[in-house]
Amino acid sequence: MRLIATEEAWSIPEVAAELKKVGNGPSQSLDKLLVKGIYSVEPGEPGYDAFPFLGGLLDAEDTRLKQMDEYGVDMHLLALTAPGVQMFDADTAHELAVLANDRLAGLTHKYPKRFAGLASFAPHSPKRAAKEMERAIKDLKLNGFMVNSHTYDEYLDDPKFWPILEAAEALDRCLYIHPRAASYGFKGPLQDYGMDSAMWGYGMEVGTHAVRMMAGGVFDEFPNLKVCIGHMGEAVPFWLWRLNFMNTRAQKAGRAKRTKRSMAEYFQDNFVITNSGVEDPLALRYSIDKLGIDNVMWAIDYPYQPMEPAVKFIEAFVCTDNERHALCHGNAERIFHIAPE
Ligand code: 1DF
Ligand code: MN
């Protein structure tokens, strides 16, 4: 069975160098905790071994491909790792997104069976972002887009960002909303115990982002927009019943926008999810049954999660042949326009 992993992190030295500056700089962002750990601690310094990801991020053709061969992973859908270019100033962010997209396209063209790619853009300047999105699909033939949640604490339900959503819809490519640490307002309770990152804060941040977009009526404006979220849908599938109930109440109370459709309908029709970093068969079964098999894809989240257990997890998952086909590659081929074998 062809195995396409759909949320695989990667970086380039130029972005790593800029994140190192962020790690050593004055930013008050919650992301700095992890960014400093990955990019700014020198070998030999205390804490260097706590975040041993930089080597894996900067590598595509060496250890990554070897491991893919070893464990039977056919393809990684690569994307510039979180927080992408979104902590940089607008011009630096744009220039590095362009460079990363060019570099990513180079990899996908050199290894068309092994790598596909999600393009980056700098949301700071939405019109310029939309142009880069168009270049990434039409010229570079990349497979979709990734954005790392908020940009300077602002979310995509804000109409200022809508040129980005308009471009994704017009280009018929999925927008993957990947986590970064939560926006400034959430900082207080999330800065302790490692809660800023993948343990809790990431899911809360992207779940909040998805709910803002649904409750904000984004999908009335862009009914054909497809958004992907990872980590088993950042727990949103589990919340759909209550989201529907409470959103209806909030609408009646005049506290929420009157939207054309319910939250569950938007989630069904405008979202797809991956299981990145969640290797729990009960959660996967629930998500398939709740959302439909066409809306769920397998992912590893390499190098943050190791390849071998992710492969063993999906191999051991009890499902029909049809479901396995969809989870392991059929949905990814359709949603990310990856050529079937
Ligand atoms: C981690 C997890 C870091 C994910 C990531 O990017 C990331 C982590 C900086 O474990 O610290 O993409 N993740 O998607 O779960
Ligand atoms: Mn990830």
PDB file of C-alpha atoms in Angstrom, residues 77-312:
ATOM      1  CA  LEU A  77       4.333  16.024   1.909  1.00  0.00           C
ATOM      2  CA  LEU A  78       6.902  18.557   3.117  1.00  0.00           C
ATOM      3  CA  ALA A  79       6.306  22.018   4.501  1.00  0.00           C
ATOM      4  CA  LEU A  80       8.493  24.652   6.111  1.00  0.00           C
ATOM      5  CA  THR A  81       8.359  23.933   9.822  1.00  0.00           C
ATOM      6  CA  ALA A  82       6.465  26.047  12.360  1.00  0.00           C
ATOM      7  CA  PRO A  83       6.392  28.981  12.930  1.00  0.00           C
ATOM      8  CA  GLY A  84       7.365  29.260   9.262  1.00  0.00           C
ATOM      9  CA  VAL A  85       8.151  32.838   8.295  1.00  0.00           C
ATOM     10  CA  GLN A  86       5.480  34.325  10.512  1.00  0.00           C
ATOM     11  CA  MET A  87       7.729  35.695  13.285  1.00  0.00           C
ATOM     12  CA  PHE A  88       9.765  37.785  10.835  1.00  0.00           C
ATOM     13  CA  ASP A  89       9.063  41.293   9.544  1.00  0.00           C
ATOM     14  CA  ALA A  90       6.901  41.418   6.416  1.00  0.00           C
ATOM     15  CA  ASP A  91       9.697  41.784   3.845  1.00  0.00           C
ATOM     16  CA  THR A  92      12.011  39.194   5.405  1.00  0.00           C
ATOM     17  CA  ALA A  93       9.045  36.840   5.708  1.00  0.00           C
ATOM     18  CA  HIS A  94       8.134  37.249   2.062  1.00  0.00           C
ATOM     19  CA  GLU A  95      11.709  36.821   0.798  1.00  0.00           C
ATOM     20  CA  LEU A  96      12.251  33.678   2.881  1.00  0.00           C
ATOM     21  CA  ALA A  97       8.901  32.188   1.829  1.00  0.00           C
ATOM     22  CA  VAL A  98       9.895  32.657  -1.822  1.00  0.00           C
ATOM     23  CA  LEU A  99      13.298  31.083  -1.193  1.00  0.00           C
ATOM     24  CA  ALA A 100      11.801  28.146   0.732  1.00  0.00           C
ATOM     25  CA  ASN A 101       9.223  27.566  -2.005  1.00  0.00           C
ATOM     26  CA  ASP A 102      11.926  27.539  -4.690  1.00  0.00           C
ATOM     27  CA  ARG A 103      14.020  25.111  -2.647  1.00  0.00           C
ATOM     28  CA  LEU A 104      10.997  22.900  -1.941  1.00  0.00           C
ATOM     29  CA  ALA A 105      10.044  22.809  -5.609  1.00  0.00           C
ATOM     30  CA  GLY A 106      13.610  21.743  -6.376  1.00  0.00           C
ATOM     31  CA  LEU A 107      13.172  18.737  -4.089  1.00  0.00           C
ATOM     32  CA  THR A 108       9.756  17.772  -5.437  1.00  0.00           C
ATOM     33  CA  HIS A 109      11.034  17.927  -9.017  1.00  0.00           C
ATOM     34  CA  LYS A 110      14.156  15.932  -8.230  1.00  0.00           C
ATOM     35  CA  TYR A 111      12.162  13.265  -6.341  1.00  0.00           C
ATOM     36  CA  PRO A 112       8.621  13.362  -7.761  1.00  0.00           C
ATOM     37  CA  LYS A 113       7.704  10.024  -6.168  1.00  0.00           C
ATOM     38  CA  ARG A 114       9.211  10.817  -2.750  1.00  0.00           C
ATOM     39  CA  PHE A 115       8.415  14.453  -2.000  1.00  0.00           C
ATOM     40  CA  ALA A 116       5.460  16.733  -2.524  1.00  0.00           C
ATOM     41  CA  GLY A 117       5.271  20.177  -0.953  1.00  0.00           C
ATOM     42  CA  LEU A 118       3.044  22.765   0.670  1.00  0.00           C
ATOM     43  CA  ALA A 119       4.016  26.335  -0.168  1.00  0.00           C
ATOM     44  CA  SER A 120       4.688  29.039   2.396  1.00  0.00           C
ATOM     45  CA  PHE A 121       3.657  32.668   2.188  1.00  0.00           C
ATOM     46  CA  ALA A 122       3.913  35.749   4.369  1.00  0.00           C
ATOM     47  CA  PRO A 123       0.387  36.561   5.612  1.00  0.00           C
ATOM     48  CA  HIS A 124       1.582  39.999   6.775  1.00  0.00           C
ATOM     49  CA  SER A 125       0.939  41.389   3.268  1.00  0.00           C
ATOM     50  CA  PRO A 126      -2.077  39.418   2.032  1.00  0.00           C
ATOM     51  CA  LYS A 127      -2.043  40.654  -1.573  1.00  0.00           C
ATOM     52  CA  ARG A 128       1.633  39.863  -1.981  1.00  0.00           C
ATOM     53  CA  ALA A 129       0.994  36.494  -0.312  1.00  0.00           C
ATOM     54  CA  ALA A 130      -1.748  35.741  -2.840  1.00  0.00           C
ATOM     55  CA  LYS A 131       0.694  36.401  -5.710  1.00  0.00           C
ATOM     56  CA  GLU A 132       3.250  34.048  -4.192  1.00  0.00           C
ATOM     57  CA  MET A 133       0.535  31.429  -3.733  1.00  0.00           C
ATOM     58  CA  GLU A 134      -0.296  31.672  -7.410  1.00  0.00           C
ATOM     59  CA  ARG A 135       3.376  31.337  -8.377  1.00  0.00           C
ATOM     60  CA  ALA A 136       3.766  28.338  -6.077  1.00  0.00           C
ATOM     61  CA  ILE A 137       0.960  26.442  -7.811  1.00  0.00           C
ATOM     62  CA  LYS A 138       1.175  27.628 -11.418  1.00  0.00           C
ATOM     63  CA  ASP A 139       4.970  27.914 -11.838  1.00  0.00           C
ATOM     64  CA  LEU A 140       6.443  25.726  -9.089  1.00  0.00           C
ATOM     65  CA  LYS A 141       3.686  23.063  -9.203  1.00  0.00           C
ATOM     66  CA  LEU A 142       3.594  22.737  -5.424  1.00  0.00           C
ATOM     67  CA  ASN A 143       0.626  20.918  -3.885  1.00  0.00           C
ATOM     68  CA  GLY A 144      -1.110  23.346  -1.561  1.00  0.00           C
ATOM     69  CA  PHE A 145      -0.318  25.808   1.207  1.00  0.00           C
ATOM     70  CA  MET A 146       0.651  25.849   4.836  1.00  0.00           C
ATOM     71  CA  VAL A 147       0.128  28.669   7.271  1.00  0.00           C
ATOM     72  CA  ASN A 148       1.196  28.446  10.915  1.00  0.00           C
ATOM     73  CA  SER A 149      -1.935  29.795  12.603  1.00  0.00           C
ATOM     74  CA  HIS A 150      -1.915  33.428  13.778  1.00  0.00           C
ATOM     75  CA  THR A 151       0.311  36.143  12.367  1.00  0.00           C
ATOM     76  CA  TYR A 152       1.242  38.730  14.995  1.00  0.00           C
ATOM     77  CA  ASP A 153      -1.796  37.567  16.992  1.00  0.00           C
ATOM     78  CA  GLU A 154      -4.278  38.013  14.124  1.00  0.00           C
ATOM     79  CA  TYR A 155      -6.445  35.240  12.643  1.00  0.00           C
ATOM     80  CA  LEU A 156      -7.701  34.428   9.167  1.00  0.00           C
ATOM     81  CA  ASP A 157     -11.333  35.298   9.942  1.00  0.00           C
ATOM     82  CA  ASP A 158     -10.137  38.922   9.794  1.00  0.00           C
ATOM     83  CA  PRO A 159     -11.165  40.221   6.337  1.00  0.00           C
ATOM     84  CA  LYS A 160      -7.749  41.799   5.893  1.00  0.00           C
ATOM     85  CA  PHE A 161      -6.450  38.261   5.220  1.00  0.00           C
ATOM     86  CA  TRP A 162      -9.176  37.306   2.789  1.00  0.00           C
ATOM     87  CA  PRO A 163      -7.060  37.772  -0.369  1.00  0.00           C
ATOM     88  CA  ILE A 164      -5.196  34.678   0.928  1.00  0.00           C
ATOM     89  CA  LEU A 165      -8.381  32.654   1.291  1.00  0.00           C
ATOM     90  CA  GLU A 166      -9.621  33.906  -2.075  1.00  0.00           C
ATOM     91  CA  ALA A 167      -6.373  32.740  -3.706  1.00  0.00           C
ATOM     92  CA  ALA A 168      -6.513  29.274  -2.118  1.00  0.00           C
ATOM     93  CA  GLU A 169     -10.115  28.851  -3.253  1.00  0.00           C
ATOM     94  CA  ALA A 170      -9.477  30.167  -6.784  1.00  0.00           C
ATOM     95  CA  LEU A 171      -6.374  27.965  -7.178  1.00  0.00           C
ATOM     96  CA  ASP A 172      -8.339  24.975  -5.839  1.00  0.00           C
ATOM     97  CA  ARG A 173      -5.632  24.079  -3.341  1.00  0.00           C
ATOM     98  CA  CYS A 174      -6.008  23.145   0.305  1.00  0.00           C
ATOM     99  CA  LEU A 175      -4.753  25.481   3.041  1.00  0.00           C
ATOM    100  CA  TYR A 176      -3.167  23.515   5.888  1.00  0.00           C
ATOM    101  CA  ILE A 177      -3.405  25.456   9.152  1.00  0.00           C
ATOM    102  CA  HIS A 178      -0.522  24.133  11.201  1.00  0.00           C
ATOM    103  CA  PRO A 179       0.087  25.130  14.826  1.00  0.00           C
ATOM    104  CA  ARG A 180       2.484  27.613  16.246  1.00  0.00           C
ATOM    105  CA  ALA A 181       2.431  28.674  19.888  1.00  0.00           C
ATOM    106  CA  ALA A 182      -0.748  30.481  20.874  1.00  0.00           C
ATOM    107  CA  SER A 183      -1.196  34.218  20.384  1.00  0.00           C
ATOM    108  CA  TYR A 184      -0.158  36.716  23.026  1.00  0.00           C
ATOM    109  CA  GLY A 185      -3.494  36.776  24.864  1.00  0.00           C
ATOM    110  CA  PHE A 186      -3.209  33.107  25.783  1.00  0.00           C
ATOM    111  CA  LYS A 187       0.334  33.408  27.050  1.00  0.00           C
ATOM    112  CA  GLY A 188      -0.145  33.467  30.825  1.00  0.00           C
ATOM    113  CA  PRO A 189      -1.483  30.000  31.610  1.00  0.00           C
ATOM    114  CA  LEU A 190       0.385  28.313  28.737  1.00  0.00           C
ATOM    115  CA  GLN A 191       3.940  29.310  29.581  1.00  0.00           C
ATOM    116  CA  ASP A 192       4.516  26.709  32.300  1.00  0.00           C
ATOM    117  CA  TYR A 193       5.025  22.939  32.290  1.00  0.00           C
ATOM    118  CA  GLY A 194       5.797  22.733  28.567  1.00  0.00           C
ATOM    119  CA  MET A 195       2.185  23.609  27.763  1.00  0.00           C
ATOM    120  CA  ASP A 196       3.161  26.207  25.153  1.00  0.00           C
ATOM    121  CA  SER A 197       3.878  23.644  22.491  1.00  0.00           C
ATOM    122  CA  ALA A 198       2.604  20.343  21.128  1.00  0.00           C
ATOM    123  CA  MET A 199       1.455  19.053  24.519  1.00  0.00           C
ATOM    124  CA  TRP A 200      -1.526  21.417  24.682  1.00  0.00           C
ATOM    125  CA  GLY A 201      -1.050  24.965  23.407  1.00  0.00           C
ATOM    126  CA  TYR A 202      -0.656  24.058  19.733  1.00  0.00           C
ATOM    127  CA  GLY A 203      -3.981  22.240  19.612  1.00  0.00           C
ATOM    128  CA  MET A 204      -5.777  24.950  21.537  1.00  0.00           C
ATOM    129  CA  GLU A 205      -4.388  27.593  19.200  1.00  0.00           C
ATOM    130  CA  VAL A 206      -5.406  25.886  15.949  1.00  0.00           C
ATOM    131  CA  GLY A 207      -8.732  24.635  17.326  1.00  0.00           C
ATOM    132  CA  THR A 208      -9.503  28.239  18.261  1.00  0.00           C
ATOM    133  CA  HIS A 209      -8.438  29.373  14.801  1.00  0.00           C
ATOM    134  CA  ALA A 210     -10.751  26.846  13.113  1.00  0.00           C
ATOM    135  CA  VAL A 211     -13.701  27.804  15.342  1.00  0.00           C
ATOM    136  CA  ARG A 212     -13.106  31.519  14.664  1.00  0.00           C
ATOM    137  CA  MET A 213     -13.247  30.850  10.926  1.00  0.00           C
ATOM    138  CA  MET A 214     -16.452  28.797  11.138  1.00  0.00           C
ATOM    139  CA  ALA A 215     -18.239  31.112  13.574  1.00  0.00           C
ATOM    140  CA  GLY A 216     -16.955  34.133  11.668  1.00  0.00           C
ATOM    141  CA  GLY A 217     -18.760  33.088   8.498  1.00  0.00           C
ATOM    142  CA  VAL A 218     -15.567  32.642   6.460  1.00  0.00           C
ATOM    143  CA  PHE A 219     -17.051  29.674   4.607  1.00  0.00           C
ATOM    144  CA  ASP A 220     -20.156  31.626   3.572  1.00  0.00           C
ATOM    145  CA  GLU A 221     -17.718  33.932   1.805  1.00  0.00           C
ATOM    146  CA  PHE A 222     -15.512  31.104   0.449  1.00  0.00           C
ATOM    147  CA  PRO A 223     -17.771  28.051   0.175  1.00  0.00           C
ATOM    148  CA  ASN A 224     -15.232  26.007  -1.798  1.00  0.00           C
ATOM    149  CA  LEU A 225     -12.267  26.721   0.466  1.00  0.00           C
ATOM    150  CA  LYS A 226     -10.661  23.558   1.876  1.00  0.00           C
ATOM    151  CA  VAL A 227      -8.733  23.780   5.131  1.00  0.00           C
ATOM    152  CA  CYS A 228      -6.681  20.957   6.602  1.00  0.00           C
ATOM    153  CA  ILE A 229      -5.848  20.699  10.296  1.00  0.00           C
ATOM    154  CA  GLY A 230      -3.597  18.110  11.886  1.00  0.00           C
ATOM    155  CA  HIS A 231      -3.364  16.354  15.266  1.00  0.00           C
ATOM    156  CA  MET A 232      -6.663  14.536  14.704  1.00  0.00           C
ATOM    157  CA  GLY A 233      -8.409  17.774  13.854  1.00  0.00           C
ATOM    158  CA  GLU A 234      -7.023  19.481  16.976  1.00  0.00           C
ATOM    159  CA  ALA A 235      -9.899  17.909  18.982  1.00  0.00           C
ATOM    160  CA  VAL A 236     -12.545  19.818  17.013  1.00  0.00           C
ATOM    161  CA  PRO A 237     -14.254  16.587  15.808  1.00  0.00           C
ATOM    162  CA  PHE A 238     -14.926  15.716  19.434  1.00  0.00           C
ATOM    163  CA  TRP A 239     -16.500  19.136  20.039  1.00  0.00           C
ATOM    164  CA  LEU A 240     -18.839  19.349  17.024  1.00  0.00           C
ATOM    165  CA  TRP A 241     -22.051  18.540  18.849  1.00  0.00           C
ATOM    166  CA  ARG A 242     -21.423  21.127  21.527  1.00  0.00           C
ATOM    167  CA  LEU A 243     -20.130  23.698  19.035  1.00  0.00           C
ATOM    168  CA  ASN A 244     -23.392  23.385  17.117  1.00  0.00           C
ATOM    169  CA  PHE A 245     -25.538  23.663  20.214  1.00  0.00           C
ATOM    170  CA  MET A 246     -23.682  26.615  21.709  1.00  0.00           C
ATOM    171  CA  ASN A 247     -23.186  28.464  18.436  1.00  0.00           C
ATOM    172  CA  THR A 248     -26.951  28.301  17.850  1.00  0.00           C
ATOM    173  CA  ARG A 249     -27.478  29.713  21.329  1.00  0.00           C
ATOM    174  CA  ALA A 250     -24.908  32.444  20.790  1.00  0.00           C
ATOM    175  CA  GLN A 251     -26.545  33.394  17.484  1.00  0.00           C
ATOM    176  CA  LYS A 252     -29.944  33.661  19.140  1.00  0.00           C
ATOM    177  CA  ALA A 253     -28.437  35.824  21.859  1.00  0.00           C
ATOM    178  CA  GLY A 254     -26.973  38.130  19.236  1.00  0.00           C
ATOM    179  CA  ARG A 255     -23.429  37.261  20.300  1.00  0.00           C
ATOM    180  CA  ALA A 256     -22.452  35.322  17.190  1.00  0.00           C
ATOM    181  CA  LYS A 257     -22.739  36.023  13.508  1.00  0.00           C
ATOM    182  CA  ARG A 258     -25.767  34.551  11.721  1.00  0.00           C
ATOM    183  CA  THR A 259     -24.083  32.044   9.433  1.00  0.00           C
ATOM    184  CA  LYS A 260     -25.715  30.183   6.557  1.00  0.00           C
ATOM    185  CA  ARG A 261     -24.789  26.753   7.829  1.00  0.00           C
ATOM    186  CA  SER A 262     -23.990  25.013  11.111  1.00  0.00           C
ATOM    187  CA  MET A 263     -20.525  24.496  12.535  1.00  0.00           C
ATOM    188  CA  ALA A 264     -20.766  20.766  11.903  1.00  0.00           C
ATOM    189  CA  GLU A 265     -21.681  21.380   8.261  1.00  0.00           C
ATOM    190  CA  TYR A 266     -18.706  23.680   7.747  1.00  0.00           C
ATOM    191  CA  PHE A 267     -16.404  21.183   9.411  1.00  0.00           C
ATOM    192  CA  GLN A 268     -17.733  18.349   7.238  1.00  0.00           C
ATOM    193  CA  ASP A 269     -17.537  20.229   3.944  1.00  0.00           C
ATOM    194  CA  ASN A 270     -14.682  22.703   4.324  1.00  0.00           C
ATOM    195  CA  PHE A 271     -12.206  20.836   6.528  1.00  0.00           C
ATOM    196  CA  VAL A 272     -10.098  17.727   6.266  1.00  0.00           C
ATOM    197  CA  ILE A 273      -7.879  16.422   9.038  1.00  0.00           C
ATOM    198  CA  THR A 274      -4.708  14.408   9.547  1.00  0.00           C
ATOM    199  CA  ASN A 275      -3.718  12.270  12.521  1.00  0.00           C
ATOM    200  CA  SER A 276      -0.234  13.859  12.794  1.00  0.00           C
ATOM    201  CA  GLY A 277       1.254  13.179  16.216  1.00  0.00           C
ATOM    202  CA  VAL A 278      -1.831  11.313  17.479  1.00  0.00           C
ATOM    203  CA  GLU A 279      -1.367   7.566  17.266  1.00  0.00           C
ATOM    204  CA  ASP A 280      -4.503   6.535  19.128  1.00  0.00           C
ATOM    205  CA  PRO A 281      -6.716   4.055  17.263  1.00  0.00           C
ATOM    206  CA  LEU A 282      -9.873   5.042  19.168  1.00  0.00           C
ATOM    207  CA  ALA A 283      -9.419   8.697  18.234  1.00  0.00           C
ATOM    208  CA  LEU A 284      -8.788   7.753  14.600  1.00  0.00           C
ATOM    209  CA  ARG A 285     -11.831   5.464  14.448  1.00  0.00           C
ATOM    210  CA  TYR A 286     -14.026   8.148  16.019  1.00  0.00           C
ATOM    211  CA  SER A 287     -12.784  10.764  13.527  1.00  0.00           C
ATOM    212  CA  ILE A 288     -13.405   8.521  10.518  1.00  0.00           C
ATOM    213  CA  ASP A 289     -16.908   7.659  11.699  1.00  0.00           C
ATOM    214  CA  LYS A 290     -17.698  11.271  12.583  1.00  0.00           C
ATOM    215  CA  LEU A 291     -16.249  13.033   9.510  1.00  0.00           C
ATOM    216  CA  GLY A 292     -16.338  10.358   6.832  1.00  0.00           C
ATOM    217  CA  ILE A 293     -13.420   8.394   5.443  1.00  0.00           C
ATOM    218  CA  ASP A 294     -12.823  10.930   2.648  1.00  0.00           C
ATOM    219  CA  ASN A 295     -11.795  13.551   5.197  1.00  0.00           C
ATOM    220  CA  VAL A 296      -9.025  11.862   7.184  1.00  0.00           C
ATOM    221  CA  MET A 297      -5.360  11.368   6.197  1.00  0.00           C
ATOM    222  CA  TRP A 298      -2.350   9.690   7.715  1.00  0.00           C
ATOM    223  CA  ALA A 299       0.650  11.801   8.827  1.00  0.00           C
ATOM    224  CA  ILE A 300       3.787  11.324  10.888  1.00  0.00           C
ATOM    225  CA  ASP A 301       4.903  14.841  11.909  1.00  0.00           C
ATOM    226  CA  TYR A 302       8.540  13.932  11.262  1.00  0.00           C
ATOM    227  CA  PRO A 303      11.026  14.789  12.704  1.00  0.00           C
ATOM    228  CA  TYR A 304       9.069  15.768  15.812  1.00  0.00           C
ATOM    229  CA  GLN A 305       7.553  12.285  15.868  1.00  0.00           C
ATOM    230  CA  PRO A 306       9.585   9.238  14.867  1.00  0.00           C
ATOM    231  CA  MET A 307       8.756   7.435  11.630  1.00  0.00           C
ATOM    232  CA  GLU A 308       8.712   3.826  12.774  1.00  0.00           C
ATOM    233  CA  PRO A 309       5.882   3.969  15.360  1.00  0.00           C
ATOM    234  CA  ALA A 310       3.761   6.115  13.026  1.00  0.00           C
ATOM    235  CA  VAL A 311       4.053   3.453  10.313  1.00  0.00           C
ATOM    236  CA  LYS A 312       3.402   0.621  12.764  1.00  0.00           C
TER     237      LYS A 312
END
